[in-house]
Coordinates of C-alpha atoms in Angstrom, one line a residue:
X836 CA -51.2 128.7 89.1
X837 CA -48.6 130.1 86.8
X838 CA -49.1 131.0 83.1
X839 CA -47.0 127.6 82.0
X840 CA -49.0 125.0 84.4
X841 CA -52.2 126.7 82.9
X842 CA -50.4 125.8 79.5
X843 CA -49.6 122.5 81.1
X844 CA -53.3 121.9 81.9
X845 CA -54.1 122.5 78.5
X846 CA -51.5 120.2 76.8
X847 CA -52.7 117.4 78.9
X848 CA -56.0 117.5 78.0
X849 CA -55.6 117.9 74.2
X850 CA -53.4 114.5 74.4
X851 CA -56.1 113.0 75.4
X852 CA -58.3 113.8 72.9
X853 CA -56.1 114.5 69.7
X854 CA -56.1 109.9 70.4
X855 CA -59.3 110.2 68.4
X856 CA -59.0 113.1 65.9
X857 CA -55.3 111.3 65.1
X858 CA -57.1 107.5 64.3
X859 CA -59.4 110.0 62.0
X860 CA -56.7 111.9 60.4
X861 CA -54.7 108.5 59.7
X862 CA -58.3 107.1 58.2
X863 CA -58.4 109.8 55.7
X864 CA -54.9 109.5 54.5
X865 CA -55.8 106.0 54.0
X866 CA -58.6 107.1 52.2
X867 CA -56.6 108.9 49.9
X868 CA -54.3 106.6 49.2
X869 CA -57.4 104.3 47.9
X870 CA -58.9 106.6 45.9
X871 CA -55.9 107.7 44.2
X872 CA -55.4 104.1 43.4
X873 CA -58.5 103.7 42.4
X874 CA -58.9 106.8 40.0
X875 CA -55.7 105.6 38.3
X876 CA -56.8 102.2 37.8
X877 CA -60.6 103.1 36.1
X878 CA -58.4 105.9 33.6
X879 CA -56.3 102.9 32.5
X880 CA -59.7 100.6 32.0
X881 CA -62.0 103.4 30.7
X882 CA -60.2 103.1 27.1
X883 CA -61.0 99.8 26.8
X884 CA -64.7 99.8 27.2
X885 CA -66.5 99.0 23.7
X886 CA -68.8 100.8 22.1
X887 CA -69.7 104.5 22.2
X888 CA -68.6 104.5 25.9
X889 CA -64.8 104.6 24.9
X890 CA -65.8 108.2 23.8
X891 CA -66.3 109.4 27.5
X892 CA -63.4 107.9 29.4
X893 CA -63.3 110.6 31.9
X894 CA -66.1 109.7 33.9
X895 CA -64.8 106.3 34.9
X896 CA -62.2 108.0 37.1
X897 CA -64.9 110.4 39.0
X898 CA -67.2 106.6 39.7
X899 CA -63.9 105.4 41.2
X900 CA -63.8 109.0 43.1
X901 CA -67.7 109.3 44.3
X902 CA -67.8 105.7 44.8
X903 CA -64.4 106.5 47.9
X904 CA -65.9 105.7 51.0
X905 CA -64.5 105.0 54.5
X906 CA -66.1 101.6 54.3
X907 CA -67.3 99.0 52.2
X908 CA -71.0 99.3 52.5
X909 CA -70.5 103.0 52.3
X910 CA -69.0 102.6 49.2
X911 CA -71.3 100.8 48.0
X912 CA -74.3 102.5 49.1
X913 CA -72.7 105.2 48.1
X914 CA -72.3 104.0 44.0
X915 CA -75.7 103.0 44.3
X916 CA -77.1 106.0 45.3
X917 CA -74.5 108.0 42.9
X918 CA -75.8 105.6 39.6
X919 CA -79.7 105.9 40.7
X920 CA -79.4 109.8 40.7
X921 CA -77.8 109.8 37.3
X922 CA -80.7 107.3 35.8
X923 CA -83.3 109.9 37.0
X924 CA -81.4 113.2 35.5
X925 CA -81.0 111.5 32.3
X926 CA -84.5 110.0 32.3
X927 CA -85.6 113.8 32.6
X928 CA -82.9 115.5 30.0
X929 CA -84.4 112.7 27.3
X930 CA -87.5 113.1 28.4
X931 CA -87.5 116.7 27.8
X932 CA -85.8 116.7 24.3
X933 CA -88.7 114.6 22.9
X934 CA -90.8 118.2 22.9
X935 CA -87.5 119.7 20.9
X936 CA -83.8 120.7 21.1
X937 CA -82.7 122.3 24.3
X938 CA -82.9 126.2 24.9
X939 CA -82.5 128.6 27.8
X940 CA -86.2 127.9 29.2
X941 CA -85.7 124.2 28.8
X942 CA -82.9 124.0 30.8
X943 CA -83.6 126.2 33.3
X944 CA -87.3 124.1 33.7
X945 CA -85.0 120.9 33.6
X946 CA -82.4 122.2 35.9
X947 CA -85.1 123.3 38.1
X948 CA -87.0 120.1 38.1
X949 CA -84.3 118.0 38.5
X950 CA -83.3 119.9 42.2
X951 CA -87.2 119.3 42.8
X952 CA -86.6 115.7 42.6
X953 CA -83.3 115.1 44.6
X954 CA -85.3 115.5 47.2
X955 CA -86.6 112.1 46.8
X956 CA -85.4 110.3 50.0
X957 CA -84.5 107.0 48.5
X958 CA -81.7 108.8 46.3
X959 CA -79.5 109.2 49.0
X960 CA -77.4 112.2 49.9
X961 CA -75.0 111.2 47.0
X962 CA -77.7 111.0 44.3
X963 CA -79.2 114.1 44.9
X964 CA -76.7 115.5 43.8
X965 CA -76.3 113.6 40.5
X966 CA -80.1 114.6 39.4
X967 CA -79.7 118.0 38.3
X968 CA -76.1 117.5 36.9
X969 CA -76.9 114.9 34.9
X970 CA -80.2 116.2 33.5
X971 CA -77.5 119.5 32.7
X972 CA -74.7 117.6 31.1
X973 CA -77.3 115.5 28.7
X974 CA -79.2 118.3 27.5
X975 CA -75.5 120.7 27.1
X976 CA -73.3 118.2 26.4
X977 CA -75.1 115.3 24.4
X978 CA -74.9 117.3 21.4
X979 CA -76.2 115.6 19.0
X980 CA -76.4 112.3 20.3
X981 CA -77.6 112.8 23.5
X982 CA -78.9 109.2 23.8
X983 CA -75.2 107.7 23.1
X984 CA -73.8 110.1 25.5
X985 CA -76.4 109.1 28.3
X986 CA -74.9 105.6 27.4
X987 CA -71.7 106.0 27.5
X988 CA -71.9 108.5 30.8
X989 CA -73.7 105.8 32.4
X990 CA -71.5 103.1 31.6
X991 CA -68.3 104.7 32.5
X992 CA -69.5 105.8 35.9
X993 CA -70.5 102.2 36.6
X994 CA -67.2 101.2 36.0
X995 CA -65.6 103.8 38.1
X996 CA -67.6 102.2 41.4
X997 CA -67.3 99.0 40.4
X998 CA -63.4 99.6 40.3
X999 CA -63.7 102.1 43.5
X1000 CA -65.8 99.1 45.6
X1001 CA -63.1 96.3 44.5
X1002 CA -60.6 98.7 45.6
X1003 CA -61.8 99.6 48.8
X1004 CA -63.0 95.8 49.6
X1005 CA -59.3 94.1 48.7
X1006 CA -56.8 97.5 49.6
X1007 CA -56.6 97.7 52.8
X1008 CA -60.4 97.2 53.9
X1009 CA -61.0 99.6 56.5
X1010 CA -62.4 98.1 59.6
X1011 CA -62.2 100.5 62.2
X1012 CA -61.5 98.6 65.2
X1013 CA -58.6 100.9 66.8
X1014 CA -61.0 104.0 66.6
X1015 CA -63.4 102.3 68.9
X1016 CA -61.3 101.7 71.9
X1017 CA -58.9 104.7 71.6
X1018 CA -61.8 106.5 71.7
X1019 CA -63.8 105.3 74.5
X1020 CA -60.6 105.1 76.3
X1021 CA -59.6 109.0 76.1
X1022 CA -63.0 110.0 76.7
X1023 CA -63.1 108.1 80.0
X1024 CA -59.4 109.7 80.4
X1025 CA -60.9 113.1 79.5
X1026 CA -64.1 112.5 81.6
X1027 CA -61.3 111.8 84.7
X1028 CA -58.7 114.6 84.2
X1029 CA -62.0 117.0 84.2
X1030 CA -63.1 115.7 87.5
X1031 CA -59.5 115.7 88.8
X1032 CA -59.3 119.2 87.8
X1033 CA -62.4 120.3 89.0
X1034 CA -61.2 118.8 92.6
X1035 CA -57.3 120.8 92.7
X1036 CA -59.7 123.9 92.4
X1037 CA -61.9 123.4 95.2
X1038 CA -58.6 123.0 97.3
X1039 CA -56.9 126.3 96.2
X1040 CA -57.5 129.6 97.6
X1041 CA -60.5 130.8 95.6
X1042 CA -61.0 132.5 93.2
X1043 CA -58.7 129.9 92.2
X1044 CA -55.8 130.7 89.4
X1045 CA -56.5 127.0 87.8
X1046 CA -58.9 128.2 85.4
X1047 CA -59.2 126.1 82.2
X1048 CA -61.2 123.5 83.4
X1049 CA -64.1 125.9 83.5
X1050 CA -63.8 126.3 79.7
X1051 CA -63.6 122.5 78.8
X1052 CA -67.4 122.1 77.9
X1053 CA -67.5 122.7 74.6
X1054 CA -64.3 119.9 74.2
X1055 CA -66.0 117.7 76.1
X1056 CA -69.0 117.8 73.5
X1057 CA -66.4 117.8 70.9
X1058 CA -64.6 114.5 71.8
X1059 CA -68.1 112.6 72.8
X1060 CA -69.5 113.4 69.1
X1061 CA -65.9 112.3 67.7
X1062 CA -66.1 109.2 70.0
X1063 CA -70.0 108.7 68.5
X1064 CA -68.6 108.6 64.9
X1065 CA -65.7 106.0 65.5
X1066 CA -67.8 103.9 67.1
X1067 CA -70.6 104.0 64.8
X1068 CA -67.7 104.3 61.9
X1069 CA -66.5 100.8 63.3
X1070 CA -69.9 99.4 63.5
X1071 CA -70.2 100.2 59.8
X1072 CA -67.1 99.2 58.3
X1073 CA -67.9 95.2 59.2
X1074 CA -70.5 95.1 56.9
X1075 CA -68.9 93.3 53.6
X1076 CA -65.6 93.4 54.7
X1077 CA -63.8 90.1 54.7
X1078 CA -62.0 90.7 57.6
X1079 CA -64.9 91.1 59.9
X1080 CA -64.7 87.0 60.6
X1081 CA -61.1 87.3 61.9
X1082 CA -61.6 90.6 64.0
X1083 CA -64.7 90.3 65.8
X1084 CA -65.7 92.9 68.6
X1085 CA -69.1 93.0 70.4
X1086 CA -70.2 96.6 69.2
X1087 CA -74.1 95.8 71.6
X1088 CA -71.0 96.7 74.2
X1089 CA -69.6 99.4 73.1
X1090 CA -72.4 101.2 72.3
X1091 CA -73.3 100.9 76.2
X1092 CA -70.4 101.9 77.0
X1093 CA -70.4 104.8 75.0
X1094 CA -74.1 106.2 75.9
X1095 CA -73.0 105.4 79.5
X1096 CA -70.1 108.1 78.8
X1097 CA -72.3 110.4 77.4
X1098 CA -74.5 110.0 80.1
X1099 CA -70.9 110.6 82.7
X1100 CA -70.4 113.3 80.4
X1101 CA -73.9 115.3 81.1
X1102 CA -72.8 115.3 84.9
X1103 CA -69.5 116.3 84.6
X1104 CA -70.7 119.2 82.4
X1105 CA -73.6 120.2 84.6
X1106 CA -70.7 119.6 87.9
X1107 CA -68.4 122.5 86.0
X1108 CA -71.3 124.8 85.3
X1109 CA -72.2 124.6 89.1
X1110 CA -68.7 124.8 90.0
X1111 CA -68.7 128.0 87.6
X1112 CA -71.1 129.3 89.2
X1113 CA -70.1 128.6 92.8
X1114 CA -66.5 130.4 92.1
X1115 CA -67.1 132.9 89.3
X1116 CA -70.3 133.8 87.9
X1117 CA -72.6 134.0 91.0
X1118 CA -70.8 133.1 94.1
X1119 CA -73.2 135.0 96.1
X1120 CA -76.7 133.2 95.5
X1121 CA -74.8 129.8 94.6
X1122 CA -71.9 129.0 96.9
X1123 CA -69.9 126.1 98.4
X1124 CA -69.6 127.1 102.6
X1125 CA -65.9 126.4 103.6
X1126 CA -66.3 123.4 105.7
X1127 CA -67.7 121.1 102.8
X1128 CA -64.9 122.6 100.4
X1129 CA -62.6 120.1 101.5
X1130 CA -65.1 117.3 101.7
X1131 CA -66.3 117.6 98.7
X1132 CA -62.8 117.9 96.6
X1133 CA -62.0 115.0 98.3
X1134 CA -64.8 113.0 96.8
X1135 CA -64.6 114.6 93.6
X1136 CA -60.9 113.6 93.3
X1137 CA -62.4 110.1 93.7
X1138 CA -64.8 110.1 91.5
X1139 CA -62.0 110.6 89.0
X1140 CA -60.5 107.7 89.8
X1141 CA -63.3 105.6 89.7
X1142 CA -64.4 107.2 86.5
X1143 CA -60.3 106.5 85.1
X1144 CA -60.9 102.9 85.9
X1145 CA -64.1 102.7 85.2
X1146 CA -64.9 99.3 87.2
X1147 CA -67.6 98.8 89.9
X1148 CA -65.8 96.4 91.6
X1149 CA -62.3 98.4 91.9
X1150 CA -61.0 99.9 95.3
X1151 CA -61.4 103.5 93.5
X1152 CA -64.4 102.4 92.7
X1153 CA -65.4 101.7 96.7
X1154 CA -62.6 104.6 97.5
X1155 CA -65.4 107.1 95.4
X1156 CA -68.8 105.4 97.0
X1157 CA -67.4 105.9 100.8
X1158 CA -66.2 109.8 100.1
X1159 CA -69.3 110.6 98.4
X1160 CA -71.4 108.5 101.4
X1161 CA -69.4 111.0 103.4
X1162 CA -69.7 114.5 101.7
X1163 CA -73.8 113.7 101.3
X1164 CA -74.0 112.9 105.9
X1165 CA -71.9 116.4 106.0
X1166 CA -74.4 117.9 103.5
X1167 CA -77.3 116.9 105.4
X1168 CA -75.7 118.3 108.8
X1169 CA -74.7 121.5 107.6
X1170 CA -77.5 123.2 106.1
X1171 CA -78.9 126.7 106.9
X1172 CA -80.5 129.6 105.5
X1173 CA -76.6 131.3 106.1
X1174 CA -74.8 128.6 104.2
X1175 CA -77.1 127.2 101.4
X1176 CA -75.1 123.8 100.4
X1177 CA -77.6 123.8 97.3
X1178 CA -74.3 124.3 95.3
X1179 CA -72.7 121.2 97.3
X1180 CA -75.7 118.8 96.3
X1181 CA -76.1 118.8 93.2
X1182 CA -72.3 118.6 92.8
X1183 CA -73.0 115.4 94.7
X1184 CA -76.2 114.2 93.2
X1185 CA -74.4 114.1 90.0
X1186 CA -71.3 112.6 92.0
X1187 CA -73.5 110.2 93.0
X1188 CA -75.2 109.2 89.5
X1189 CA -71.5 109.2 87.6
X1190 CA -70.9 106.1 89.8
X1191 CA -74.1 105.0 89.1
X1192 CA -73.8 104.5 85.1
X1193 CA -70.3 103.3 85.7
X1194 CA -71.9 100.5 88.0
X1195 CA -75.2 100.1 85.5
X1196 CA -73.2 99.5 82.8
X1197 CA -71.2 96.4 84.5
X1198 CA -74.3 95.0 85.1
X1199 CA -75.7 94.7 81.4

């Protein structure tokens, strides 16, 4: 294979998956676009607020920014946990300037203290933070009215995610939907071009020249854990949106569908790392004997088919089962201690438990 199919090869493939990391990279910028809305929208309000808290207007536009969140109930959660780990750091700032005005040892204890305390597990990963920040800015910055700056901190930053969950819940509310099947559709693609791969080697001369195949796995992770996070991204963004009534999808299904992928994607994986082997790495103790090479392309091509269309009840589908019925009779005919097929078998064994989870998975 020449040095622009291999490029070929590798163009292919990334189509495929740049489906998902795309739907991610438009999320973001949609993101964005919220929270810059958002940010502008609590500096214009934060003047207004009466009382002390009109002194600290700037921390109305950072509630509107930590409150930003790819969905509504992350946002949410998300000011919740952000306001609950300010209440604790400026709980321990006052706390500690009862005992006198703040000093090096102070803070540092403080400080100290409050990084003890984020650990507390209902505070969230966004309210840890706030804990020793807060407990910083009171006793550095409050001056001497450290229990109207406390206030007026507090006040502002509620603002800022109320403002940041109205704008996330009425702009644009992110539901997901569009992640979920472009990503279970180009793994399944992925998943398929692999296989397909995997049999155009065993029908060259070998070592073979088509190569990149054998250096997929790490993609293949890559594009099941991006996969993961759409669907689970999806499956999260229904909560308090108000578009979840007119967009309904059954996420029970594609979650099986997903770990029924992940599943596919274990044999495929373990299939190019016997493959490897069998070509590359240790063709001498694990081999595939020349009179099942053919076979057993043949019923990987198959498989990829099957896998592409992903339906029990397909002719690829039955196209895969007969080959595979076929390679596993010539498997158990051709054995000997001076062709091992050990290499062939579990090729087929895995073969054999792809089309497995693709039928399994029709049946739930």
């Amino acid at each position: 294979m020449t040095t622009g199919e291999q490029s070929l090869y590798k163009r292919s493939f990334s189509a495929v998956t740049n489906r998902v990391t795309g739907f991610l990279r438009y999320t973001r910028l949609q993101l964005a676009l919220k929270a810059a809305i958002a940010v502008g929208i609590a500096w214009t309000l934060a003047p207004h607020v009466p009382g002390v808290a009109s002194q600290y207007p700037y921390y109305a536009p950072l509630g509107a920014l930590v409150s930003m969140y790819p969905t509504v109930f992350g946002s949410l959660r998300t000011g919740l946990q952000t306001l609950a780990g300010l209440v604790v750091g400026m709980a321990l700032a006052l706390g500690a300037l009862l005992f006198g005005a703040p000093n090096v040892l102070t803070i540092s204890l403080i400080v100290g203290l409050g990084v003890l305390l984020a650990g507390l597990p209902h505070l969230g990963a966004s309210g840890r933070d706030y804990v020793p920040v807060a407990a910083l800015f009171v006793l550095v910055l409050g001056g001497d009215d450290p229990d109207g700056y406390s206030f007026g901190y507090m006040v502002q930053m509620l603002v800022g995610v109320i403002v940041g969950l109205v704008v996330n819940a009425t702009v644009f509310p992110p539901l997901h939907l569009n992640g979920v099947v472009n990503g279970l559709v180009a793994l399944r693609q992925s998943l398929s071009k692999q296989l397909r791969d995997m049999g155009s080697a065993l029908g060259e001369t070998w070592p073979p020249e088509h190569e990149e195949w054998s250096r997929r796995e790490s993609e293949l992770d890559g594009l099941t854990g991006e996969v993961r996070e759409a669907v689970e991204l999806a499956d999260s963004s229904r909560h308090g949106n108000i578009r979840s009534r007119k967009y309904r999808r059954d996420f029970d299904a594609d979650y099986r569908a997903l770990r029924a992928m992940e599943r596919a994607t274990a044999h495929v994986k373990d299939m190019t790392d016997v493959l490897t082997d069998a070509i590359w790495r240790n063709p001498e103790n694990v081999a595939v004997p020349a009179p099942l090479a053919e076979p057993l392309a043949r019923a990987v091509a198959a498989c990829a088919e099957a896998v592409e269309v992903w339906d029990p009840e397909s002719d690829e589908h039955a196209a895969a089962t007969e080959s595979l019925v076929e390679l596993v009779r010539l498997v158990n005919t051709s054995g000997s201690a001076d062709s091992p097929v050990d290499a062939t078998a579990a090729m087929a064994m895995d073969l054999r438990r792809i089309l497995r989870t693709v039928s399994t998975v029709a049946e739930q």
